[in-house]
Amino acid sequence: MTDFATPSQPNHYDLALKAQVDAAIGPWLARQMFVSAAFDALYAALAEKSEQLTTESTVSKQILLSFVQAINVLEIQQDPRADQFKRLMELIANNDAASDRQPGVPRIF
């Protein structure tokens, strides 16, 4: 995987995220080959992005498309990680980060 510099703003076009999406979605689109580890890496990249977006009022179309494509492929594969991607997308929409909500740990307000 090629390393790209993180954009200066979390909503700017992100070449590293594009590479993660290409690694996860690309093989499936080309040959319907499912690369499980690539989806794990994509989730990690989006979770990291969620940490950066908590102070932003908007989310880029690139990030949204990454979620939609990943969820679609995971649902076709009947992979339970589709729900993880949906929850992460919901967290981002609520200005929360992946680290803000841990399964089985109650939230304290």
Backbone as JSON, one array per atom type, in Angstrom:
{
  "sequence": "MTDFATPSQPNHYDLALKAQVDAAIGPWLARQMFVSAAFDALYAALAEKSEQLTTESTVSKQILLSFVQAINVLEIQQDPRADQFKRLMELIANNDAASDRQPGVPRIF",
  "N": [[0.85, -1.17, 0.0], [0.56, 2.19, -0.83], [1.9, 5.0, 0.82], [0.36, 8.0, 1.6], [0.33, 11.5, 2.14], [-1.56, 12.87, 4.78], [-4.42, 14.85, 4.18], [-4.57, 18.43, 4.72], [-6.95, 19.3, 5.78], [-9.7, 17.53, 7.15], [-11.85, 17.09, 5.42], [-10.9, 17.45, 2.88], [-9.98, 16.14, -0.36], [-8.82, 12.88, -0.09], [-6.1, 11.04, -0.73], [-5.04, 8.78, 0.48], [-7.27, 7.58, 1.66], [-8.66, 7.05, -0.7], [-6.97, 5.09, -1.79], [-7.36, 3.06, 0.11], [-10.08, 2.48, -0.29], [-9.99, 1.67, -2.97], [-8.46, -0.67, -2.66], [-10.17, -2.27, -1.16], [-12.75, -2.23, -2.42], [-12.21, -2.29, -5.17], [-11.13, -4.93, -6.1], [-13.44, -6.45, -5.74], [-15.32, -5.24, -7.43], [-14.08, -5.62, -9.91], [-13.62, -8.42, -10.16], [-15.38, -9.68, -8.52], [-14.11, -10.47, -6.22], [-13.58, -10.93, -2.89], [-11.84, -9.24, -0.48], [-11.08, -9.61, 2.59], [-9.28, -8.53, 4.55], [-8.71, -6.07, 3.43], [-11.07, -4.67, 3.81], [-11.07, -4.48, 6.56], [-8.88, -2.77, 6.88], [-9.87, -0.53, 5.54], [-12.0, 0.13, 7.22], [-10.55, 0.85, 9.51], [-9.22, 3.11, 8.53], [-11.4, 4.8, 8.04], [-12.41, 5.0, 10.63], [-10.32, 6.35, 11.85], [-10.54, 8.7, 10.4], [-12.97, 9.54, 11.42], [-12.28, 10.49, 13.91], [-11.03, 12.86, 13.26], [-13.06, 14.36, 12.19], [-14.83, 15.31, 14.06], [-15.01, 17.98, 14.71], [-15.9, 19.18, 12.47], [-18.4, 20.61, 10.33], [-19.4, 19.51, 8.07], [-19.33, 16.62, 5.88], [-17.31, 15.06, 3.53], [-18.17, 14.13, 0.16], [-16.61, 12.08, -0.82], [-15.96, 10.57, 1.46], [-18.52, 9.76, 2.29], [-19.28, 8.24, 0.02], [-17.39, 6.22, 0.2], [-18.27, 4.85, 2.47], [-20.86, 4.03, 1.57], [-20.26, 2.37, -0.64], [-18.7, 0.36, 0.59], [-20.52, -0.69, 2.47], [-22.51, -1.65, 0.74], [-21.13, -3.73, -0.67], [-20.41, -5.38, 1.5], [-22.94, -6.1, 2.46], [-23.92, -7.54, 0.25], [-22.16, -9.66, 0.38], [-23.06, -10.72, 2.68], [-21.85, -10.09, 5.07], [-21.24, -9.47, 8.45], [-19.89, -7.16, 9.13], [-20.95, -5.03, 7.79], [-22.82, -3.77, 9.38], [-21.13, -2.59, 11.28], [-19.84, -0.64, 9.74], [-22.08, 0.91, 9.11], [-22.79, 1.83, 11.69], [-20.53, 3.35, 12.28], [-20.69, 5.32, 10.31], [-23.02, 6.56, 11.16], [-22.14, 7.55, 13.64], [-20.29, 9.49, 12.76], [-22.06, 11.21, 11.46], [-23.35, 12.19, 13.68], [-21.45, 13.78, 14.82], [-19.67, 12.37, 16.4], [-16.86, 10.36, 17.36], [-15.17, 7.3, 16.48], [-13.93, 6.33, 18.76], [-15.48, 7.4, 20.74], [-17.7, 5.89, 21.41], [-17.95, 2.82, 22.78], [-18.63, -0.63, 22.38], [-20.76, -2.19, 24.73], [-20.04, -0.52, 26.79], [-21.36, 1.86, 28.87], [-22.51, 5.14, 27.99], [-21.48, 8.21, 29.4], [-22.93, 11.14, 30.37]],
  "CA": [[0.0, 0.0, 0.0], [1.32, 3.42, -0.92], [1.61, 5.97, 1.87], [0.08, 9.35, 1.13], [0.21, 12.48, 3.21], [-2.93, 13.19, 5.18], [-4.75, 16.22, 3.77], [-4.52, 19.4, 5.81], [-8.3, 19.38, 6.33], [-10.27, 16.19, 7.05], [-12.81, 16.98, 4.34], [-10.26, 17.57, 1.58], [-9.84, 14.85, -1.03], [-7.81, 12.12, 0.63], [-5.54, 9.99, -1.57], [-4.86, 7.58, 1.29], [-8.59, 6.96, 1.74], [-8.93, 6.52, -2.04], [-6.21, 3.85, -1.9], [-8.04, 2.06, 0.94], [-11.32, 2.11, -0.99], [-9.6, 0.89, -4.15], [-7.99, -1.99, -2.23], [-11.3, -3.05, -0.66], [-13.86, -2.3, -3.37], [-11.7, -2.56, -6.52], [-11.13, -6.35, -6.49], [-14.8, -6.97, -5.8], [-15.95, -4.73, -8.64], [-13.44, -6.18, -11.09], [-13.7, -9.88, -10.26], [-16.18, -10.14, -7.39], [-13.2, -11.09, -5.27], [-13.74, -10.27, -1.6], [-10.58, -9.21, 0.28], [-11.51, -9.28, 3.95], [-8.3, -7.66, 5.22], [-8.82, -4.72, 2.88], [-12.21, -4.02, 4.47], [-10.61, -4.13, 7.91], [-8.03, -1.58, 6.73], [-10.75, 0.59, 5.19], [-12.71, 0.52, 8.44], [-9.59, 1.54, 10.36], [-9.0, 4.43, 7.95], [-12.61, 5.61, 8.28], [-12.47, 5.26, 12.07], [-9.36, 7.43, 12.09], [-11.14, 9.91, 9.82], [-14.04, 9.98, 12.32], [-11.64, 11.25, 14.98], [-10.69, 14.19, 12.73], [-14.25, 15.05, 11.71], [-15.75, 15.7, 15.15], [-15.14, 19.44, 14.77], [-16.34, 19.65, 11.15], [-19.86, 20.68, 10.16], [-19.75, 18.78, 6.85], [-18.57, 15.41, 5.57], [-17.11, 15.07, 2.09], [-18.83, 13.1, -0.64], [-15.68, 10.96, -0.92], [-16.11, 9.76, 2.66], [-19.84, 9.14, 2.22], [-19.25, 7.21, -1.01], [-16.6, 5.12, 0.74], [-19.19, 4.09, 3.33], [-21.93, 3.42, 0.77], [-19.7, 1.27, -1.43], [-18.3, -0.72, 1.5], [-21.73, -1.3, 3.02], [-23.15, -2.42, -0.33], [-20.37, -4.97, -0.9], [-20.51, -6.23, 2.69], [-24.29, -6.66, 2.5], [-23.98, -8.58, -0.79], [-21.39, -10.8, 0.91], [-23.71, -11.09, 3.94], [-20.81, -9.95, 6.09], [-21.77, -8.67, 9.56], [-19.19, -5.88, 9.26], [-21.77, -3.97, 7.2], [-23.41, -3.04, 10.51], [-20.07, -1.77, 11.88], [-19.68, 0.53, 8.87], [-23.27, 1.75, 9.29], [-22.69, 2.5, 12.99], [-19.49, 4.38, 12.19], [-21.24, 6.43, 9.52], [-23.96, 7.26, 12.05], [-21.34, 8.31, 14.61], [-19.76, 10.66, 12.07], [-23.18, 12.12, 11.25], [-23.67, 12.78, 14.98], [-20.24, 14.45, 15.31], [-18.96, 11.53, 17.35], [-15.74, 9.61, 16.79], [-15.21, 5.86, 16.76], [-13.49, 6.1, 20.14], [-16.46, 7.96, 21.68], [-18.68, 4.88, 21.83], [-17.41, 1.47, 22.79], [-19.68, -1.6, 22.66], [-20.82, -2.72, 26.09], [-19.65, 0.49, 27.78], [-22.38, 2.9, 28.86], [-22.05, 6.52, 27.79], [-21.69, 9.09, 30.55], [-23.21, 12.51, 29.88]],
  "C": [[0.89, 1.23, 0.0], [0.91, 4.35, 0.21], [1.44, 7.35, 1.25], [-0.02, 10.26, 2.34], [-1.26, 12.72, 3.5], [-3.23, 14.61, 4.75], [-4.79, 17.15, 4.97], [-5.88, 19.55, 6.49], [-8.96, 18.01, 6.16], [-11.26, 16.01, 5.9], [-12.2, 17.19, 2.96], [-10.1, 16.19, 0.97], [-8.63, 14.13, -0.46], [-7.33, 10.95, -0.23], [-5.34, 8.69, -0.8], [-6.2, 6.84, 1.43], [-8.97, 6.36, 0.39], [-8.22, 5.19, -2.23], [-6.86, 2.73, -1.09], [-9.32, 1.56, 0.27], [-10.99, 1.26, -2.21], [-9.17, -0.53, -3.77], [-9.16, -2.87, -1.77], [-12.36, -3.29, -1.73], [-13.39, -2.73, -4.75], [-11.72, -4.03, -6.91], [-12.54, -6.93, -6.6], [-15.49, -6.51, -7.08], [-15.38, -5.38, -9.89], [-13.7, -7.67, -11.26], [-14.61, -10.5, -9.22], [-15.34, -10.96, -6.42], [-13.26, -10.28, -3.98], [-12.44, -10.39, -0.82], [-10.89, -8.69, 1.68], [-10.57, -8.3, 4.65], [-8.37, -6.23, 4.7], [-9.99, -3.97, 3.5], [-11.87, -3.66, 5.9], [-9.76, -2.86, 7.87], [-8.86, -0.36, 6.39], [-11.51, 1.06, 6.41], [-11.78, 1.3, 9.37], [-9.33, 2.96, 9.85], [-10.2, 5.34, 8.18], [-12.78, 5.91, 9.76], [-11.5, 6.38, 12.44], [-9.92, 8.76, 11.56], [-12.24, 10.44, 10.75], [-13.49, 10.81, 13.48], [-11.37, 12.7, 14.53], [-11.92, 15.02, 12.4], [-15.17, 15.56, 12.81], [-15.94, 17.21, 15.24], [-15.63, 20.03, 13.45], [-17.86, 19.66, 11.07], [-20.32, 19.93, 8.91], [-18.87, 17.54, 6.71], [-18.49, 15.33, 4.05], [-17.85, 13.92, 1.41], [-17.93, 11.88, -0.79], [-15.85, 10.02, 0.27], [-17.46, 9.04, 2.64], [-19.87, 8.02, 1.2], [-18.46, 6.0, -0.55], [-17.48, 4.22, 1.62], [-20.23, 3.34, 2.5], [-21.4, 2.22, 0.0], [-19.33, 0.09, -0.53], [-19.52, -1.44, 2.05], [-22.42, -2.15, 1.96], [-22.45, -3.75, -0.56], [-20.52, -5.92, 0.29], [-21.9, -6.85, 2.81], [-24.47, -7.75, 1.44], [-23.28, -9.84, -0.31], [-22.02, -11.36, 2.18], [-22.7, -11.1, 5.09], [-21.34, -9.05, 7.2], [-21.05, -7.33, 9.76], [-19.96, -4.73, 8.62], [-22.39, -3.12, 8.31], [-22.38, -2.15, 11.2], [-19.87, -0.49, 11.05], [-20.87, 1.46, 9.02], [-23.2, 2.52, 10.61], [-21.65, 3.61, 12.95], [-19.97, 5.58, 11.39], [-22.22, 7.24, 10.36], [-23.22, 8.09, 13.09], [-20.81, 9.59, 13.97], [-20.87, 11.68, 11.85], [-23.59, 12.83, 12.53], [-22.51, 13.54, 15.6], [-19.55, 13.69, 16.43], [-17.83, 10.83, 16.61], [-15.88, 8.14, 17.17], [-14.85, 5.57, 18.21], [-14.49, 6.62, 21.18], [-17.44, 6.92, 22.21], [-18.07, 3.5, 21.67], [-18.54, 0.49, 23.1], [-19.61, -2.12, 24.09], [-20.42, -1.75, 27.17], [-20.69, 1.61, 27.74], [-21.76, 4.29, 28.67], [-22.37, 7.33, 29.04], [-21.83, 10.51, 30.01], [-22.85, 13.51, 30.93]]
}
